[in-house]
Tab-separated table of C-alpha atoms (C1' of nucleotides) in Angstrom:
chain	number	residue	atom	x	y	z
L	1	UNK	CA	0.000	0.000	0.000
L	2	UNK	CA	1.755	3.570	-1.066
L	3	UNK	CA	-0.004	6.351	1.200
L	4	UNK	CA	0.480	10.022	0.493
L	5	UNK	CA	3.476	11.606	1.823
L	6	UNK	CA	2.789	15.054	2.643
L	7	UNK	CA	5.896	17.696	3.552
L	8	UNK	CA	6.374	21.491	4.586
L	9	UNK	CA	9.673	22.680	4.505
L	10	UNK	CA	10.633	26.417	5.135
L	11	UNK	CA	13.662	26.553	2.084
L	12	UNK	CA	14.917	29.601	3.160
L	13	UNK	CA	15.319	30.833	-0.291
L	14	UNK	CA	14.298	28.731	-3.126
L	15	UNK	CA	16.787	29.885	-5.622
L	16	UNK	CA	19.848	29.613	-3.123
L	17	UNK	CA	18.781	26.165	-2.200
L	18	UNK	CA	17.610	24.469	-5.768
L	19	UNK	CA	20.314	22.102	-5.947
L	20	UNK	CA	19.339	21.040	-2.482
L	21	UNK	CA	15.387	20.757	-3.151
L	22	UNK	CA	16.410	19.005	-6.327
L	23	UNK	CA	18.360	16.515	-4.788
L	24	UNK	CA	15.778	16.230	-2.238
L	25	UNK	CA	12.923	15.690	-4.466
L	26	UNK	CA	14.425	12.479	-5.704
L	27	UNK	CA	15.326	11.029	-2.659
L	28	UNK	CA	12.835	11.650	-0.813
L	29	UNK	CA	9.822	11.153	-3.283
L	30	UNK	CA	6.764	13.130	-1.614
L	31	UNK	CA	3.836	13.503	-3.243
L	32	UNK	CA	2.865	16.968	-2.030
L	33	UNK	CA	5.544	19.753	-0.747
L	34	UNK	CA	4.491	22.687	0.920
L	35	UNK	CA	7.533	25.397	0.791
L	36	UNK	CA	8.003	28.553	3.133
L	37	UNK	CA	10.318	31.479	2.825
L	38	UNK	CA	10.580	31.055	-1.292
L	39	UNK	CA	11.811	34.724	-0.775
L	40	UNK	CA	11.062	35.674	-4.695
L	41	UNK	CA	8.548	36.679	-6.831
L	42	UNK	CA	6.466	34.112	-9.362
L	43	UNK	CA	8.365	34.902	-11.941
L	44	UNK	CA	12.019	33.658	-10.215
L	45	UNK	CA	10.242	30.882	-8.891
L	46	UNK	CA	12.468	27.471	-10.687
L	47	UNK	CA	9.625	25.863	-11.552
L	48	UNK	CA	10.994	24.626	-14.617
L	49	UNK	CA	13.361	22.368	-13.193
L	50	UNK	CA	10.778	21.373	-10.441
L	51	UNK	CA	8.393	20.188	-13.147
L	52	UNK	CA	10.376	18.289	-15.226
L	53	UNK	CA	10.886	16.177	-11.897
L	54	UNK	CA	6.562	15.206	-12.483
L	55	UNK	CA	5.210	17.944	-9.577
L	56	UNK	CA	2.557	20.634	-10.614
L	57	UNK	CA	3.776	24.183	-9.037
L	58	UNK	CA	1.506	26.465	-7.629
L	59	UNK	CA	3.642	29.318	-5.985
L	60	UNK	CA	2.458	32.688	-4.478
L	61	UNK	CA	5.672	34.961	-3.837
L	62	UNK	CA	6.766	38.563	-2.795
L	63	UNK	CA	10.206	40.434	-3.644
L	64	UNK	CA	12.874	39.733	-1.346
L	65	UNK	CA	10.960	38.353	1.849
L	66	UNK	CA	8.039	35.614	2.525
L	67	UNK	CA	6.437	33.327	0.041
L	68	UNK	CA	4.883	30.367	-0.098
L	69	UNK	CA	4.361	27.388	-2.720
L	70	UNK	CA	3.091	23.990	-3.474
L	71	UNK	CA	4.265	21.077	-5.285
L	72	UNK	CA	2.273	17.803	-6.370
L	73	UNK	CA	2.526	15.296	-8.254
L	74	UNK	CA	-1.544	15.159	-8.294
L	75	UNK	CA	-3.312	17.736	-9.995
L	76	UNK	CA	-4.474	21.135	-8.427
L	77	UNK	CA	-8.621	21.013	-8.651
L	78	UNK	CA	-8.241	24.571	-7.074
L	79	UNK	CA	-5.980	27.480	-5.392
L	80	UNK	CA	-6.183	30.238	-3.530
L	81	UNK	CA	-3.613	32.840	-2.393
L	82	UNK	CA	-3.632	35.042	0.697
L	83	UNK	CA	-4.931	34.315	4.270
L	84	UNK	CA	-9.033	35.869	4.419
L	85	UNK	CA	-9.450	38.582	6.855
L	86	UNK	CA	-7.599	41.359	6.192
L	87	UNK	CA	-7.520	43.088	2.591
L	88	UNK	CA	-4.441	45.443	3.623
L	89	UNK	CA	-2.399	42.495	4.245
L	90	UNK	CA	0.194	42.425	1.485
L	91	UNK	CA	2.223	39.573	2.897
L	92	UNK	CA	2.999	36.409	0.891
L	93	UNK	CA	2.351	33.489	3.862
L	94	UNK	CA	-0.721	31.951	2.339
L	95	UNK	CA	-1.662	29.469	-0.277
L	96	UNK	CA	-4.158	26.528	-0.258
L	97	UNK	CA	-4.355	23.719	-2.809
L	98	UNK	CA	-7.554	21.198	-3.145
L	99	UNK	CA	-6.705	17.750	-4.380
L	100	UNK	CA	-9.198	14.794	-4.775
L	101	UNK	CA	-8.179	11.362	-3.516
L	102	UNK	CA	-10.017	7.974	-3.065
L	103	UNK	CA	-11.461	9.505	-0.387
L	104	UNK	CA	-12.877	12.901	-1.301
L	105	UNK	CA	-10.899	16.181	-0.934
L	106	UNK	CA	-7.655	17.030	0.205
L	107	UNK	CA	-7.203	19.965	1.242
L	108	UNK	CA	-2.937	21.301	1.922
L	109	UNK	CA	-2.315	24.728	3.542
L	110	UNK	CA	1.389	26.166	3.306
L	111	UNK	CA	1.980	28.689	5.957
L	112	UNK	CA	4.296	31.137	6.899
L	113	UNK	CA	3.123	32.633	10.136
L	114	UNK	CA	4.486	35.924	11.128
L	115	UNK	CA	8.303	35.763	13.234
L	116	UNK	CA	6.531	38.551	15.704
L	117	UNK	CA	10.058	39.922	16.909
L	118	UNK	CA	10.862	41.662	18.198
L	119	UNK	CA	8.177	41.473	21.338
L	120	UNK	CA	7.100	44.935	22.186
L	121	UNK	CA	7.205	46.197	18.531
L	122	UNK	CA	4.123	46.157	15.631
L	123	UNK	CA	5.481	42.727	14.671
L	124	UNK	CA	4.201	41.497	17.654
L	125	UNK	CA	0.702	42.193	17.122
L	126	UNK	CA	0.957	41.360	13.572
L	127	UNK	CA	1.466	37.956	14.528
L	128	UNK	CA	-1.471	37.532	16.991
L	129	UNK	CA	-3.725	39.303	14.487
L	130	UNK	CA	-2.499	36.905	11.849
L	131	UNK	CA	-2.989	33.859	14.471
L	132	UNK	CA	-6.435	35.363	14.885
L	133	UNK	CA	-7.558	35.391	11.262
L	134	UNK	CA	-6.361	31.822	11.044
L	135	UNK	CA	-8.223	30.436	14.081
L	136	UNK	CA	-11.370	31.985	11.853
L	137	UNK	CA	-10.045	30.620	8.452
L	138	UNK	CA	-9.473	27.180	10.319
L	139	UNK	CA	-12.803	27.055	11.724
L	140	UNK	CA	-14.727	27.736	9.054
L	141	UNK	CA	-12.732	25.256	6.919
L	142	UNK	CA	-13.814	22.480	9.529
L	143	UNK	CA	-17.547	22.691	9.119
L	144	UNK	CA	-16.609	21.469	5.296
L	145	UNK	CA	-15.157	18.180	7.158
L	146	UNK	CA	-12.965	17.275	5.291
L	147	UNK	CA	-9.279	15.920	5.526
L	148	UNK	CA	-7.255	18.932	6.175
L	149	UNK	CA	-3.807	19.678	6.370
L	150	UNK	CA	-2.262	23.206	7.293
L	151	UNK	CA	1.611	22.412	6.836
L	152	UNK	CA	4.096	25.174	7.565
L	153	UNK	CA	6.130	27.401	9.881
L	154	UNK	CA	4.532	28.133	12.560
L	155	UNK	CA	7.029	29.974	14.038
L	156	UNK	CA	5.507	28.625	17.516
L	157	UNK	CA	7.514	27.244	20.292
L	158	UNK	CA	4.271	25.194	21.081
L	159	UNK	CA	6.544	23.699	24.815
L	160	UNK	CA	9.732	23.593	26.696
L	161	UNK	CA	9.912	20.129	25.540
L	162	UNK	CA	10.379	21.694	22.214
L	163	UNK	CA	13.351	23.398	22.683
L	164	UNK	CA	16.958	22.321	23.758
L	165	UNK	CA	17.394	25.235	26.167
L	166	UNK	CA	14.176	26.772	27.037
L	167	UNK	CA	15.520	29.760	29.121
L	168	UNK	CA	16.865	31.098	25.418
L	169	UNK	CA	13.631	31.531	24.315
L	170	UNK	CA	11.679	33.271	27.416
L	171	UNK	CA	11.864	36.951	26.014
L	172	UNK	CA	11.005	35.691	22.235
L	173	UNK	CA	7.704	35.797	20.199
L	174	UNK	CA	8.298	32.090	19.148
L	175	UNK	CA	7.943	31.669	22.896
L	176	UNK	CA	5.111	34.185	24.456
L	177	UNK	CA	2.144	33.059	26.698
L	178	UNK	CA	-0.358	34.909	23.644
L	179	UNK	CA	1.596	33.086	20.966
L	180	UNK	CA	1.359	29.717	22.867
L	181	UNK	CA	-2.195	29.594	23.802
L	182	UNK	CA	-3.012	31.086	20.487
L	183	UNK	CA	-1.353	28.024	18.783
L	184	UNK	CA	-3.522	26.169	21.354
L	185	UNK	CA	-6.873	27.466	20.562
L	186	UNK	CA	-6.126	26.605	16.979
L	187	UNK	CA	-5.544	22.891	17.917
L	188	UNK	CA	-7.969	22.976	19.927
L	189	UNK	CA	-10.805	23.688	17.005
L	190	UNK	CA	-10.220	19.798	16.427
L	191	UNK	CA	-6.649	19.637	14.926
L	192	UNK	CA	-4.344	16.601	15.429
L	193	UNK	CA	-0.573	18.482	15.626
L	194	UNK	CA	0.562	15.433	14.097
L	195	UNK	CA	5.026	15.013	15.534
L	196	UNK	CA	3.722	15.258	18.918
L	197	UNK	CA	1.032	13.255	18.301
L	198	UNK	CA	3.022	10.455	17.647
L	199	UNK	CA	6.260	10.972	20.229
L	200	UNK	CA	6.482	12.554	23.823
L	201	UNK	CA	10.552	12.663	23.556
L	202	UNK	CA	12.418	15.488	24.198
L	203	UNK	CA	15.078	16.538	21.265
L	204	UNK	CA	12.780	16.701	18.464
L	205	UNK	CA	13.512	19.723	16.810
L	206	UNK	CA	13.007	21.197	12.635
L	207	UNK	CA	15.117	24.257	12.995
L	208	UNK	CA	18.578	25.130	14.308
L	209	UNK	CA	20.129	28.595	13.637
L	210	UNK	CA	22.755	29.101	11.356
L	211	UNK	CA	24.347	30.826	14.511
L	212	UNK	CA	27.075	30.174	17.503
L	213	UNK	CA	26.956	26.629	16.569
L	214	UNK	CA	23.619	25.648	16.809
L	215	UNK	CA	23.295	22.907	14.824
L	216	UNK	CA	26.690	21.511	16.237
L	217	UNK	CA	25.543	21.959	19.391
L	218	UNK	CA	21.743	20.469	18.810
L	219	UNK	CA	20.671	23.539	20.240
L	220	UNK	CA	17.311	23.994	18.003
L	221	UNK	CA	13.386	24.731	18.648
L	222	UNK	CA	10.519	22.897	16.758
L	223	UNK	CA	8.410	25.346	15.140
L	224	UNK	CA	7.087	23.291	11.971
L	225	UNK	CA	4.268	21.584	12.567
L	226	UNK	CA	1.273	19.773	10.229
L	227	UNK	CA	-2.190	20.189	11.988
L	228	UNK	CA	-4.404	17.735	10.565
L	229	UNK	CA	-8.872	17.799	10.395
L	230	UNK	CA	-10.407	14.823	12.255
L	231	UNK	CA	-10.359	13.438	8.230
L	232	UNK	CA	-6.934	13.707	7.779
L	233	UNK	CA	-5.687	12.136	11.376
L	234	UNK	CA	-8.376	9.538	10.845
L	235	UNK	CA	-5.854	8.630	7.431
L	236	UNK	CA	-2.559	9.531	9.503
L	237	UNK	CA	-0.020	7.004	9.574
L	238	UNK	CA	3.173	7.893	10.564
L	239	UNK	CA	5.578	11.620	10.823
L	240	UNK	CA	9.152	12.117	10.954
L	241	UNK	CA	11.751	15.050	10.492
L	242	UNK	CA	14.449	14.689	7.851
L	243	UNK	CA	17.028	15.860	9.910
L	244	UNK	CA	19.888	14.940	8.319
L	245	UNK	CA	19.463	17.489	5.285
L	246	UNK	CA	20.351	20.428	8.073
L	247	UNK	CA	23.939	18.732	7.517
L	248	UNK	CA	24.317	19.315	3.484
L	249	UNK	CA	26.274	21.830	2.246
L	250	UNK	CA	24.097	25.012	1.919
L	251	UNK	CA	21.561	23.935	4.276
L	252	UNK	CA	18.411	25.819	5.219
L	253	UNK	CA	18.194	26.652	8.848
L	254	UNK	CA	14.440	24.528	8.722
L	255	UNK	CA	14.769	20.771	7.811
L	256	UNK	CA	11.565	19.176	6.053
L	257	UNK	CA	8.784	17.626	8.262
L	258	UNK	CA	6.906	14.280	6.582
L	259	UNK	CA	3.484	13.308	7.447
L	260	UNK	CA	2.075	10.069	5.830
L	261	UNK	CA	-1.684	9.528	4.992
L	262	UNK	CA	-3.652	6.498	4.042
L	263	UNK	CA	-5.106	8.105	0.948
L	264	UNK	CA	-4.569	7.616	-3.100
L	265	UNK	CA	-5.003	9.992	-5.954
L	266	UNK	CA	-8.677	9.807	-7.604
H	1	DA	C1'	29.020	36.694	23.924
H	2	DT	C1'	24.157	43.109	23.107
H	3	DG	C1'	27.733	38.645	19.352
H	4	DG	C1'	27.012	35.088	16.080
H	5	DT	C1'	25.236	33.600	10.150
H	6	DT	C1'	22.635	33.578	5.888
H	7	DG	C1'	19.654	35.415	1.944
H	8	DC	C1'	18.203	39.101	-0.777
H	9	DT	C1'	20.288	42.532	-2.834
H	10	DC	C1'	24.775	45.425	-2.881
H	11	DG	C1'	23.062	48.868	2.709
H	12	DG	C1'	20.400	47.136	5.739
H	13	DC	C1'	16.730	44.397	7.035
H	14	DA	C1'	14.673	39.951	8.352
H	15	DA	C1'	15.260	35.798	10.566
DNA sequence: ATGGTTGCTCGGCAA
């Protein structure tokens, strides 16, 4: 039985890391991708080289900063750009692809939630507002019932558990009482947040800064998560972090998160 | 360690 292997990974630049999603692609073989931090317009995007490797590319950028995408090797039945709630919002951290499987829809969120720091500045606010018009989004989405995955970077510390050193992280957005419980009330809607569904261990981590050694030292947060719809954790198999692509040569600071689900294309 | 590193764009911001 093949299931559905479903990935976010914040790239940190998709046309500084190509060679690495390239070589990624073929080893690891997922069937839908959802990419953060693209950090160029449509037009730069590679899709070229992305589709000659069998994935459709749906990609919804912004010069310089931000940006989302999707890539699947099933067809897009539908997309749409931008997070509902706020029409002065200009930021690209937003785009939603509908898929159909043996089993109805499939709906795949990549997100790029707002970084919020500093604390005590408008990015701060930003991010809760953002976190805000999500837990709407999200909640409306669920009445449709059916299997739902918002993939991305959530930029959410959601524990201590999920960071090596804890005490680093007290004065940071990531980090916040707001940010946490707003990450909470979002789960709470009726997502499965599906790594710590599936593990209790300490260590697990998606992202280690390019600084003072991080990586070196395993001194990283996790802050990628998949929250799956009753539908989708009803079909959810198994997760795991890639970790060893943090270790390539031109790594991005995020390393992809997998998800498996017991669904086929239509 | 008020630093450290990387990407986008070529000074300074964002992370």
């Amino acid at each position: 039985m093949k299931f559905m292997k479903i990935v976010t990974w914040n790239i940190n630049g998709v046309r500084a890391r190509i060679d690495n999603l390239l070589h990624w692609l073929k080893e690891s073989a997922p069937d839908i991708v959802c990419l953060q931090e693209i950090k160029t317009v449509d037009e730069g995007f590679p899709r070229f080289e992305i589709e000659a490797l069998g994935y459709n590319v749906e990609t919804h950028g912004q010069k310089g900063f931000n940006g989302v995408a999707i890539l699947s090797k099933l067809p897009f039945d539908e997309v749409n750009r931008g997070l509902p709630g706020d029409d002065s919002d200009e930021q690209a951290r937003f785009i939603e692809g509908v898929f159909s499987t043996d089993k109805g829809a499939l709906r795949v969120v990549s997100l790029y939630l707002p970084n919020g720091n500093p604390v005590g500045t408008e990015k701060f606010p930003y991010k809760l507002s953002w976190m805000a018009r999500l837990e709407r989004w999200a909640a409306e989405r669920l009445a449709l019932e059916e299997a739902l995955v918002l993939a991305g970077d959530y930029n959410v510390i959601p524990e201590a558990i999920d960071a090596r050193n804890i005490e680093l992280w007290l004065g940071d957005a990531l980090y916040q009482p707001e940010t946490r419980q707003a990450f909470r009330r979002l789960e709470n809607l009726g997502f499965t947040e599906a790594v710590r569904s599936v593990t209790d261990q300490p260590d697990v981590y998606t992202f280690w800064d390019y600084q003072a050694g991080a990586w070196q030292k395993n001194n990283g947060i996790r802050i990628d998560h998949l929250l799956l719809s009753p539908e989708a954790a009803n079909r959810f198999t198994s997760a795991s972090i890639e970790k060893h692509v943090r270790a390539w040569e031109k790594p991005s600071d995020h390393v992809p998160v997998a998800i498996d689900l017991n669904l086929v294309a239509a």
